[in-house]
Amino acid sequence: MNLVIDAGNTSNKLAVFRKNDLLFLTSSDTPGFHKAVKDVFSKFPEINHALVASVGSLTKRELNVLAIFCKVQLLTSVASVPFKNSYASPQTLGVDRIALATAAYFNYPNTNTLVIDAGTCITYDMVNDYGEYLGGAISPGLHMRYKSLHEHTASLPLLDPSPFMELIGNTTENSIHSGVINGICREIDGVITQYQSRFEHLTVILTGGDGQFLSNRLKNTIFANSNFLLEGLNYLLEYNKR
């Protein structure tokens, strides 16, 4: 059994896999990480390998606690990957994007696949039908856009995402919601359309913490999979056991 950990900017996801089957998923903040690890191993003492992808705040101390229970690998940009990496600066490629590209490679072999991860940032990652990772794009995420409007102006309030979908906002709050939500949806739809004009039979995967919120607001056909990155980590762990 495998444990994979996605240590993000805002939370840590811990997932237990047997082969390719997801058995258990939980999340914690960093102060609660030790307890979450202990709880996972009390439920699944058969876990013998773990892979950690950290773009957040996990420290060596947290990793040392994990190493008490099983063999631990830390995913880095120099890890062995199953796809051809054509990124011009592979040493700068985020481990989250490596995991997403791996999931695309294994789940959609010989397919042009665009993975959109709607989290703190929105990342776009392209794997072509030759199994080659080409790169993509990074833009501000949903909450980052709300926060930037508040922090970089004198009087705009800080809002949480809303189901508001009207084009024309008739209050300041609704105007912010219209600008952020319609803007982000039109961005994603526009990027998808650009990729579709370049790659035939394009498969589009939407994942990340805001994926479900955005999925029914997009015009293009997508496949929503909230666990896509975790699946990629598990594939990488299995691949590197060889």
PDB file of N, CA and C in Angstrom, residues 147-233:
ATOM      1  N   LYS A 147      -8.369  38.420  -3.484  1.00  0.00           N
ATOM      2  CA  LYS A 147      -7.447  38.998  -2.508  1.00  0.00           C
ATOM      3  C   LYS A 147      -6.679  40.168  -3.099  1.00  0.00           C
ATOM      4  N   SER A 148      -6.254  40.053  -4.345  1.00  0.00           N
ATOM      5  CA  SER A 148      -5.471  41.126  -4.966  1.00  0.00           C
ATOM      6  C   SER A 148      -6.306  42.389  -5.145  1.00  0.00           C
ATOM      7  N   LEU A 149      -7.593  42.236  -5.466  1.00  0.00           N
ATOM      8  CA  LEU A 149      -8.455  43.412  -5.600  1.00  0.00           C
ATOM      9  C   LEU A 149      -8.588  44.145  -4.273  1.00  0.00           C
ATOM     10  N   HIS A 150      -8.643  43.384  -3.194  1.00  0.00           N
ATOM     11  CA  HIS A 150      -8.768  43.987  -1.864  1.00  0.00           C
ATOM     12  C   HIS A 150      -7.459  44.627  -1.412  1.00  0.00           C
ATOM     13  N   GLU A 151      -6.346  43.913  -1.616  1.00  0.00           N
ATOM     14  CA  GLU A 151      -5.073  44.373  -1.069  1.00  0.00           C
ATOM     15  C   GLU A 151      -4.419  45.477  -1.891  1.00  0.00           C
ATOM     16  N   HIS A 152      -4.755  45.584  -3.161  1.00  0.00           N
ATOM     17  CA  HIS A 152      -4.096  46.568  -4.020  1.00  0.00           C
ATOM     18  C   HIS A 152      -5.000  47.745  -4.385  1.00  0.00           C
ATOM     19  N   THR A 153      -6.096  47.880  -3.650  1.00  0.00           N
ATOM     20  CA  THR A 153      -6.961  49.057  -3.794  1.00  0.00           C
ATOM     21  C   THR A 153      -7.243  49.615  -2.403  1.00  0.00           C
ATOM     22  N   ALA A 154      -7.762  50.826  -2.361  1.00  0.00           N
ATOM     23  CA  ALA A 154      -7.992  51.487  -1.067  1.00  0.00           C
ATOM     24  C   ALA A 154      -9.310  51.089  -0.417  1.00  0.00           C
ATOM     25  N   SER A 155     -10.304  50.692  -1.230  1.00  0.00           N
ATOM     26  CA  SER A 155     -11.631  50.544  -0.629  1.00  0.00           C
ATOM     27  C   SER A 155     -12.411  49.300  -1.054  1.00  0.00           C
ATOM     28  N   LEU A 156     -11.876  48.474  -1.939  1.00  0.00           N
ATOM     29  CA  LEU A 156     -12.638  47.296  -2.356  1.00  0.00           C
ATOM     30  C   LEU A 156     -12.599  46.231  -1.273  1.00  0.00           C
ATOM     31  N   PRO A 157     -13.749  45.613  -0.961  1.00  0.00           N
ATOM     32  CA  PRO A 157     -13.798  44.618   0.117  1.00  0.00           C
ATOM     33  C   PRO A 157     -13.208  43.281  -0.314  1.00  0.00           C
ATOM     34  N   LEU A 158     -12.828  42.478   0.681  1.00  0.00           N
ATOM     35  CA  LEU A 158     -12.373  41.116   0.420  1.00  0.00           C
ATOM     36  C   LEU A 158     -13.589  40.204   0.456  1.00  0.00           C
ATOM     37  N   LEU A 159     -13.860  39.529  -0.660  1.00  0.00           N
ATOM     38  CA  LEU A 159     -15.043  38.675  -0.781  1.00  0.00           C
ATOM     39  C   LEU A 159     -14.640  37.219  -0.970  1.00  0.00           C
ATOM     40  N   ASP A 160     -15.565  36.339  -0.620  1.00  0.00           N
ATOM     41  CA  ASP A 160     -15.432  34.923  -0.940  1.00  0.00           C
ATOM     42  C   ASP A 160     -16.139  34.649  -2.262  1.00  0.00           C
ATOM     43  N   PRO A 161     -15.739  33.604  -2.981  1.00  0.00           N
ATOM     44  CA  PRO A 161     -16.416  33.272  -4.236  1.00  0.00           C
ATOM     45  C   PRO A 161     -17.914  33.110  -4.039  1.00  0.00           C
ATOM     46  N   SER A 162     -18.650  33.525  -5.048  1.00  0.00           N
ATOM     47  CA  SER A 162     -20.107  33.514  -4.998  1.00  0.00           C
ATOM     48  C   SER A 162     -20.649  32.860  -6.261  1.00  0.00           C
ATOM     49  N   PRO A 163     -21.861  32.276  -6.195  1.00  0.00           N
ATOM     50  CA  PRO A 163     -22.461  31.711  -7.409  1.00  0.00           C
ATOM     51  C   PRO A 163     -22.949  32.765  -8.401  1.00  0.00           C
ATOM     52  N   PHE A 164     -22.739  34.047  -8.107  1.00  0.00           N
ATOM     53  CA  PHE A 164     -23.161  35.133  -8.986  1.00  0.00           C
ATOM     54  C   PHE A 164     -22.597  34.938 -10.385  1.00  0.00           C
ATOM     55  N   MET A 165     -23.467  34.960 -11.390  1.00  0.00           N
ATOM     56  CA  MET A 165     -23.024  34.718 -12.767  1.00  0.00           C
ATOM     57  C   MET A 165     -23.502  35.771 -13.758  1.00  0.00           C
ATOM     58  N   GLU A 166     -24.111  36.846 -13.268  1.00  0.00           N
ATOM     59  CA  GLU A 166     -24.568  37.892 -14.182  1.00  0.00           C
ATOM     60  C   GLU A 166     -23.376  38.621 -14.789  1.00  0.00           C
ATOM     61  N   LEU A 167     -23.545  39.067 -16.001  1.00  0.00           N
ATOM     62  CA  LEU A 167     -22.476  39.807 -16.659  1.00  0.00           C
ATOM     63  C   LEU A 167     -22.302  41.188 -16.034  1.00  0.00           C
ATOM     64  N   ILE A 168     -23.434  41.827 -15.717  1.00  0.00           N
ATOM     65  CA  ILE A 168     -23.395  43.202 -15.221  1.00  0.00           C
ATOM     66  C   ILE A 168     -23.675  43.200 -13.723  1.00  0.00           C
ATOM     67  N   GLY A 169     -22.689  43.610 -12.932  1.00  0.00           N
ATOM     68  CA  GLY A 169     -22.882  43.724 -11.497  1.00  0.00           C
ATOM     69  C   GLY A 169     -23.508  45.061 -11.155  1.00  0.00           C
ATOM     70  N   ASN A 170     -24.564  45.044 -10.337  1.00  0.00           N
ATOM     71  CA  ASN A 170     -25.258  46.302 -10.006  1.00  0.00           C
ATOM     72  C   ASN A 170     -24.907  46.816  -8.615  1.00  0.00           C
ATOM     73  N   THR A 171     -23.931  46.204  -7.948  1.00  0.00           N
ATOM     74  CA  THR A 171     -23.339  46.708  -6.711  1.00  0.00           C
ATOM     75  C   THR A 171     -21.837  46.495  -6.819  1.00  0.00           C
ATOM     76  N   THR A 172     -21.097  47.120  -5.915  1.00  0.00           N
ATOM     77  CA  THR A 172     -19.642  46.919  -5.939  1.00  0.00           C
ATOM     78  C   THR A 172     -19.299  45.451  -5.728  1.00  0.00           C
ATOM     79  N   GLU A 173     -19.997  44.819  -4.770  1.00  0.00           N
ATOM     80  CA  GLU A 173     -19.732  43.403  -4.504  1.00  0.00           C
ATOM     81  C   GLU A 173     -20.039  42.543  -5.727  1.00  0.00           C
ATOM     82  N   ASN A 174     -21.185  42.773  -6.342  1.00  0.00           N
ATOM     83  CA  ASN A 174     -21.543  41.982  -7.528  1.00  0.00           C
ATOM     84  C   ASN A 174     -20.613  42.275  -8.712  1.00  0.00           C
ATOM     85  N   SER A 175     -20.134  43.491  -8.790  1.00  0.00           N
ATOM     86  CA  SER A 175     -19.190  43.832  -9.854  1.00  0.00           C
ATOM     87  C   SER A 175     -17.881  43.069  -9.680  1.00  0.00           C
ATOM     88  N   ILE A 176     -17.440  42.917  -8.434  1.00  0.00           N
ATOM     89  CA  ILE A 176     -16.235  42.132  -8.170  1.00  0.00           C
ATOM     90  C   ILE A 176     -16.472  40.672  -8.540  1.00  0.00           C
ATOM     91  N   HIS A 177     -17.618  40.130  -8.101  1.00  0.00           N
ATOM     92  CA  HIS A 177     -17.924  38.733  -8.440  1.00  0.00           C
ATOM     93  C   HIS A 177     -17.978  38.535  -9.948  1.00  0.00           C
ATOM     94  N   SER A 178     -18.609  39.463 -10.655  1.00  0.00           N
ATOM     95  CA  SER A 178     -18.697  39.345 -12.113  1.00  0.00           C
ATOM     96  C   SER A 178     -17.309  39.379 -12.739  1.00  0.00           C
ATOM     97  N   GLY A 179     -16.496  40.322 -12.288  1.00  0.00           N
ATOM     98  CA  GLY A 179     -15.163  40.447 -12.865  1.00  0.00           C
ATOM     99  C   GLY A 179     -14.301  39.227 -12.612  1.00  0.00           C
ATOM    100  N   VAL A 180     -14.341  38.718 -11.378  1.00  0.00           N
ATOM    101  CA  VAL A 180     -13.482  37.585 -11.026  1.00  0.00           C
ATOM    102  C   VAL A 180     -13.995  36.293 -11.651  1.00  0.00           C
ATOM    103  N   ILE A 181     -15.254  35.974 -11.438  1.00  0.00           N
ATOM    104  CA  ILE A 181     -15.764  34.673 -11.862  1.00  0.00           C
ATOM    105  C   ILE A 181     -15.918  34.604 -13.373  1.00  0.00           C
ATOM    106  N   ASN A 182     -16.568  35.605 -13.968  1.00  0.00           N
ATOM    107  CA  ASN A 182     -16.692  35.592 -15.422  1.00  0.00           C
ATOM    108  C   ASN A 182     -15.327  35.710 -16.088  1.00  0.00           C
ATOM    109  N   GLY A 183     -14.438  36.501 -15.484  1.00  0.00           N
ATOM    110  CA  GLY A 183     -13.108  36.659 -16.050  1.00  0.00           C
ATOM    111  C   GLY A 183     -12.326  35.354 -16.052  1.00  0.00           C
ATOM    112  N   ILE A 184     -12.372  34.639 -14.941  1.00  0.00           N
ATOM    113  CA  ILE A 184     -11.605  33.395 -14.845  1.00  0.00           C
ATOM    114  C   ILE A 184     -12.194  32.318 -15.758  1.00  0.00           C
ATOM    115  N   CYS A 185     -13.528  32.284 -15.867  1.00  0.00           N
ATOM    116  CA  CYS A 185     -14.166  31.293 -16.738  1.00  0.00           C
ATOM    117  C   CYS A 185     -13.869  31.579 -18.211  1.00  0.00           C
ATOM    118  N   ARG A 186     -13.920  32.850 -18.585  1.00  0.00           N
ATOM    119  CA  ARG A 186     -13.619  33.197 -19.976  1.00  0.00           C
ATOM    120  C   ARG A 186     -12.148  32.943 -20.288  1.00  0.00           C
ATOM    121  N   GLU A 187     -11.278  33.162 -19.283  1.00  0.00           N
ATOM    122  CA  GLU A 187      -9.863  32.837 -19.491  1.00  0.00           C
ATOM    123  C   GLU A 187      -9.699  31.351 -19.775  1.00  0.00           C
ATOM    124  N   ILE A 188     -10.278  30.511 -18.918  1.00  0.00           N
ATOM    125  CA  ILE A 188     -10.111  29.064 -19.079  1.00  0.00           C
ATOM    126  C   ILE A 188     -10.707  28.597 -20.398  1.00  0.00           C
ATOM    127  N   ASP A 189     -11.936  29.064 -20.717  1.00  0.00           N
ATOM    128  CA  ASP A 189     -12.550  28.685 -21.988  1.00  0.00           C
ATOM    129  C   ASP A 189     -11.698  29.142 -23.169  1.00  0.00           C
ATOM    130  N   GLY A 190     -11.143  30.351 -23.074  1.00  0.00           N
ATOM    131  CA  GLY A 190     -10.319  30.861 -24.162  1.00  0.00           C
ATOM    132  C   GLY A 190      -9.043  30.056 -24.342  1.00  0.00           C
ATOM    133  N   VAL A 191      -8.416  29.668 -23.238  1.00  0.00           N
ATOM    134  CA  VAL A 191      -7.199  28.862 -23.328  1.00  0.00           C
ATOM    135  C   VAL A 191      -7.513  27.498 -23.943  1.00  0.00           C
ATOM    136  N   ILE A 192      -8.607  26.888 -23.489  1.00  0.00           N
ATOM    137  CA  ILE A 192      -8.999  25.590 -24.059  1.00  0.00           C
ATOM    138  C   ILE A 192      -9.202  25.700 -25.560  1.00  0.00           C
ATOM    139  N   THR A 193      -9.897  26.746 -25.996  1.00  0.00           N
ATOM    140  CA  THR A 193     -10.154  26.937 -27.424  1.00  0.00           C
ATOM    141  C   THR A 193      -8.847  27.091 -28.206  1.00  0.00           C
ATOM    142  N   GLN A 194      -7.892  27.808 -27.631  1.00  0.00           N
ATOM    143  CA  GLN A 194      -6.596  27.965 -28.291  1.00  0.00           C
ATOM    144  C   GLN A 194      -5.887  26.616 -28.442  1.00  0.00           C
ATOM    145  N   TYR A 195      -5.923  25.816 -27.384  1.00  0.00           N
ATOM    146  CA  TYR A 195      -5.288  24.494 -27.451  1.00  0.00           C
ATOM    147  C   TYR A 195      -6.010  23.582 -28.443  1.00  0.00           C
ATOM    148  N   GLN A 196      -7.335  23.674 -28.479  1.00  0.00           N
ATOM    149  CA  GLN A 196      -8.101  22.841 -29.414  1.00  0.00           C
ATOM    150  C   GLN A 196      -7.755  23.172 -30.860  1.00  0.00           C
ATOM    151  N   SER A 197      -7.428  24.427 -31.135  1.00  0.00           N
ATOM    152  CA  SER A 197      -7.067  24.809 -32.507  1.00  0.00           C
ATOM    153  C   SER A 197      -5.688  24.275 -32.900  1.00  0.00           C
ATOM    154  N   ARG A 198      -4.917  23.876 -31.905  1.00  0.00           N
ATOM    155  CA  ARG A 198      -3.546  23.426 -32.150  1.00  0.00           C
ATOM    156  C   ARG A 198      -3.391  21.915 -32.051  1.00  0.00           C
ATOM    157  N   PHE A 199      -4.214  21.277 -31.202  1.00  0.00           N
ATOM    158  CA  PHE A 199      -4.076  19.841 -30.962  1.00  0.00           C
ATOM    159  C   PHE A 199      -5.405  19.144 -31.245  1.00  0.00           C
ATOM    160  N   GLU A 200      -5.359  18.160 -32.120  1.00  0.00           N
ATOM    161  CA  GLU A 200      -6.573  17.424 -32.484  1.00  0.00           C
ATOM    162  C   GLU A 200      -7.022  16.529 -31.339  1.00  0.00           C
ATOM    163  N   HIS A 201      -8.347  16.346 -31.247  1.00  0.00           N
ATOM    164  CA  HIS A 201      -8.951  15.419 -30.291  1.00  0.00           C
ATOM    165  C   HIS A 201      -8.409  15.659 -28.878  1.00  0.00           C
ATOM    166  N   LEU A 202      -8.475  16.908 -28.455  1.00  0.00           N
ATOM    167  CA  LEU A 202      -7.915  17.297 -27.167  1.00  0.00           C
ATOM    168  C   LEU A 202      -8.815  16.841 -26.015  1.00  0.00           C
ATOM    169  N   THR A 203      -8.227  16.171 -25.027  1.00  0.00           N
ATOM    170  CA  THR A 203      -8.910  15.834 -23.779  1.00  0.00           C
ATOM    171  C   THR A 203      -8.525  16.875 -22.734  1.00  0.00           C
ATOM    172  N   VAL A 204      -9.514  17.417 -22.035  1.00  0.00           N
ATOM    173  CA  VAL A 204      -9.264  18.458 -21.039  1.00  0.00           C
ATOM    174  C   VAL A 204      -9.691  17.958 -19.671  1.00  0.00           C
ATOM    175  N   ILE A 205      -8.763  18.007 -18.708  1.00  0.00           N
ATOM    176  CA  ILE A 205      -9.025  17.604 -17.340  1.00  0.00           C
ATOM    177  C   ILE A 205      -8.995  18.841 -16.462  1.00  0.00           C
ATOM    178  N   LEU A 206     -10.017  19.013 -15.641  1.00  0.00           N
ATOM    179  CA  LEU A 206     -10.054  20.110 -14.680  1.00  0.00           C
ATOM    180  C   LEU A 206      -9.972  19.521 -13.277  1.00  0.00           C
ATOM    181  N   THR A 207      -9.010  19.993 -12.505  1.00  0.00           N
ATOM    182  CA  THR A 207      -8.823  19.486 -11.148  1.00  0.00           C
ATOM    183  C   THR A 207      -8.508  20.658 -10.227  1.00  0.00           C
ATOM    184  N   GLY A 208      -8.157  20.361  -8.975  1.00  0.00           N
ATOM    185  CA  GLY A 208      -7.808  21.407  -8.021  1.00  0.00           C
ATOM    186  C   GLY A 208      -8.970  21.787  -7.128  1.00  0.00           C
ATOM    187  N   GLY A 209      -8.657  22.542  -6.088  1.00  0.00           N
ATOM    188  CA  GLY A 209      -9.646  22.882  -5.070  1.00  0.00           C
ATOM    189  C   GLY A 209     -10.839  23.655  -5.582  1.00  0.00           C
ATOM    190  N   ASP A 210     -10.663  24.458  -6.622  1.00  0.00           N
ATOM    191  CA  ASP A 210     -11.771  25.241  -7.186  1.00  0.00           C
ATOM    192  C   ASP A 210     -12.325  24.619  -8.461  1.00  0.00           C
ATOM    193  N   GLY A 211     -11.897  23.399  -8.772  1.00  0.00           N
ATOM    194  CA  GLY A 211     -12.334  22.753 -10.004  1.00  0.00           C
ATOM    195  C   GLY A 211     -13.834  22.536 -10.064  1.00  0.00           C
ATOM    196  N   GLN A 212     -14.411  22.030  -8.976  1.00  0.00           N
ATOM    197  CA  GLN A 212     -15.850  21.776  -8.970  1.00  0.00           C
ATOM    198  C   GLN A 212     -16.648  23.072  -9.079  1.00  0.00           C
ATOM    199  N   PHE A 213     -16.188  24.117  -8.403  1.00  0.00           N
ATOM    200  CA  PHE A 213     -16.873  25.410  -8.455  1.00  0.00           C
ATOM    201  C   PHE A 213     -16.921  25.942  -9.888  1.00  0.00           C
ATOM    202  N   LEU A 214     -15.834  25.719 -10.624  1.00  0.00           N
ATOM    203  CA  LEU A 214     -15.737  26.284 -11.970  1.00  0.00           C
ATOM    204  C   LEU A 214     -16.304  25.377 -13.053  1.00  0.00           C
ATOM    205  N   SER A 215     -16.386  24.084 -12.793  1.00  0.00           N
ATOM    206  CA  SER A 215     -16.659  23.128 -13.869  1.00  0.00           C
ATOM    207  C   SER A 215     -17.987  23.372 -14.579  1.00  0.00           C
ATOM    208  N   ASN A 216     -19.063  23.664 -13.831  1.00  0.00           N
ATOM    209  CA  ASN A 216     -20.359  23.853 -14.495  1.00  0.00           C
ATOM    210  C   ASN A 216     -20.548  25.269 -15.009  1.00  0.00           C
ATOM    211  N   ARG A 217     -19.507  26.085 -14.909  1.00  0.00           N
ATOM    212  CA  ARG A 217     -19.570  27.454 -15.419  1.00  0.00           C
ATOM    213  C   ARG A 217     -18.794  27.610 -16.725  1.00  0.00           C
ATOM    214  N   LEU A 218     -18.156  26.527 -17.176  1.00  0.00           N
ATOM    215  CA  LEU A 218     -17.355  26.582 -18.386  1.00  0.00           C
ATOM    216  C   LEU A 218     -18.167  26.113 -19.586  1.00  0.00           C
ATOM    217  N   LYS A 219     -17.898  26.690 -20.744  1.00  0.00           N
ATOM    218  CA  LYS A 219     -18.627  26.337 -21.959  1.00  0.00           C
ATOM    219  C   LYS A 219     -18.037  25.107 -22.637  1.00  0.00           C
ATOM    220  N   ASN A 220     -16.723  24.917 -22.511  1.00  0.00           N
ATOM    221  CA  ASN A 220     -16.074  23.796 -23.169  1.00  0.00           C
ATOM    222  C   ASN A 220     -16.299  22.493 -22.412  1.00  0.00           C
ATOM    223  N   THR A 221     -16.230  21.395 -23.117  1.00  0.00           N
ATOM    224  CA  THR A 221     -16.386  20.073 -22.511  1.00  0.00           C
ATOM    225  C   THR A 221     -15.102  19.704 -21.777  1.00  0.00           C
ATOM    226  N   ILE A 222     -15.258  19.348 -20.501  1.00  0.00           N
ATOM    227  CA  ILE A 222     -14.116  18.973 -19.681  1.00  0.00           C
ATOM    228  C   ILE A 222     -14.463  17.720 -18.886  1.00  0.00           C
ATOM    229  N   PHE A 223     -13.424  17.101 -18.319  1.00  0.00           N
ATOM    230  CA  PHE A 223     -13.602  16.023 -17.347  1.00  0.00           C
ATOM    231  C   PHE A 223     -13.086  16.537 -16.007  1.00  0.00           C
ATOM    232  N   ALA A 224     -13.958  16.604 -15.024  1.00  0.00           N
ATOM    233  CA  ALA A 224     -13.554  17.070 -13.701  1.00  0.00           C
ATOM    234  C   ALA A 224     -13.086  15.874 -12.874  1.00  0.00           C
ATOM    235  N   ASN A 225     -11.895  15.997 -12.303  1.00  0.00           N
ATOM    236  CA  ASN A 225     -11.335  14.931 -11.469  1.00  0.00           C
ATOM    237  C   ASN A 225     -10.561  15.586 -10.331  1.00  0.00           C
ATOM    238  N   SER A 226     -11.153  15.619  -9.154  1.00  0.00           N
ATOM    239  CA  SER A 226     -10.544  16.326  -8.027  1.00  0.00           C
ATOM    240  C   SER A 226      -9.307  15.628  -7.489  1.00  0.00           C
ATOM    241  N   ASN A 227      -9.121  14.337  -7.826  1.00  0.00           N
ATOM    242  CA  ASN A 227      -7.997  13.568  -7.286  1.00  0.00           C
ATOM    243  C   ASN A 227      -6.899  13.316  -8.320  1.00  0.00           C
ATOM    244  N   PHE A 228      -6.902  14.063  -9.395  1.00  0.00           N
ATOM    245  CA  PHE A 228      -5.988  13.793 -10.503  1.00  0.00           C
ATOM    246  C   PHE A 228      -4.526  13.906 -10.064  1.00  0.00           C
ATOM    247  N   LEU A 229      -4.190  14.921  -9.289  1.00  0.00           N
ATOM    248  CA  LEU A 229      -2.815  15.088  -8.851  1.00  0.00           C
ATOM    249  C   LEU A 229      -2.392  13.941  -7.943  1.00  0.00           C
ATOM    250  N   LEU A 230      -3.277  13.520  -7.043  1.00  0.00           N
ATOM    251  CA  LEU A 230      -2.964  12.391  -6.161  1.00  0.00           C
ATOM    252  C   LEU A 230      -2.735  11.117  -6.962  1.00  0.00           C
ATOM    253  N   GLU A 231      -3.533  10.900  -7.998  1.00  0.00           N
ATOM    254  CA  GLU A 231      -3.324   9.740  -8.864  1.00  0.00           C
ATOM    255  C   GLU A 231      -1.944   9.807  -9.522  1.00  0.00           C
ATOM    256  N   GLY A 232      -1.554  10.997  -9.948  1.00  0.00           N
ATOM    257  CA  GLY A 232      -0.247  11.161 -10.551  1.00  0.00           C
ATOM    258  C   GLY A 232       0.882  10.846  -9.579  1.00  0.00           C
ATOM    259  N   LEU A 233       0.724  11.263  -8.334  1.00  0.00           N
ATOM    260  CA  LEU A 233       1.736  10.951  -7.316  1.00  0.00           C
ATOM    261  C   LEU A 233       1.832   9.449  -7.092  1.00  0.00           C
TER     262      LEU A 233
END
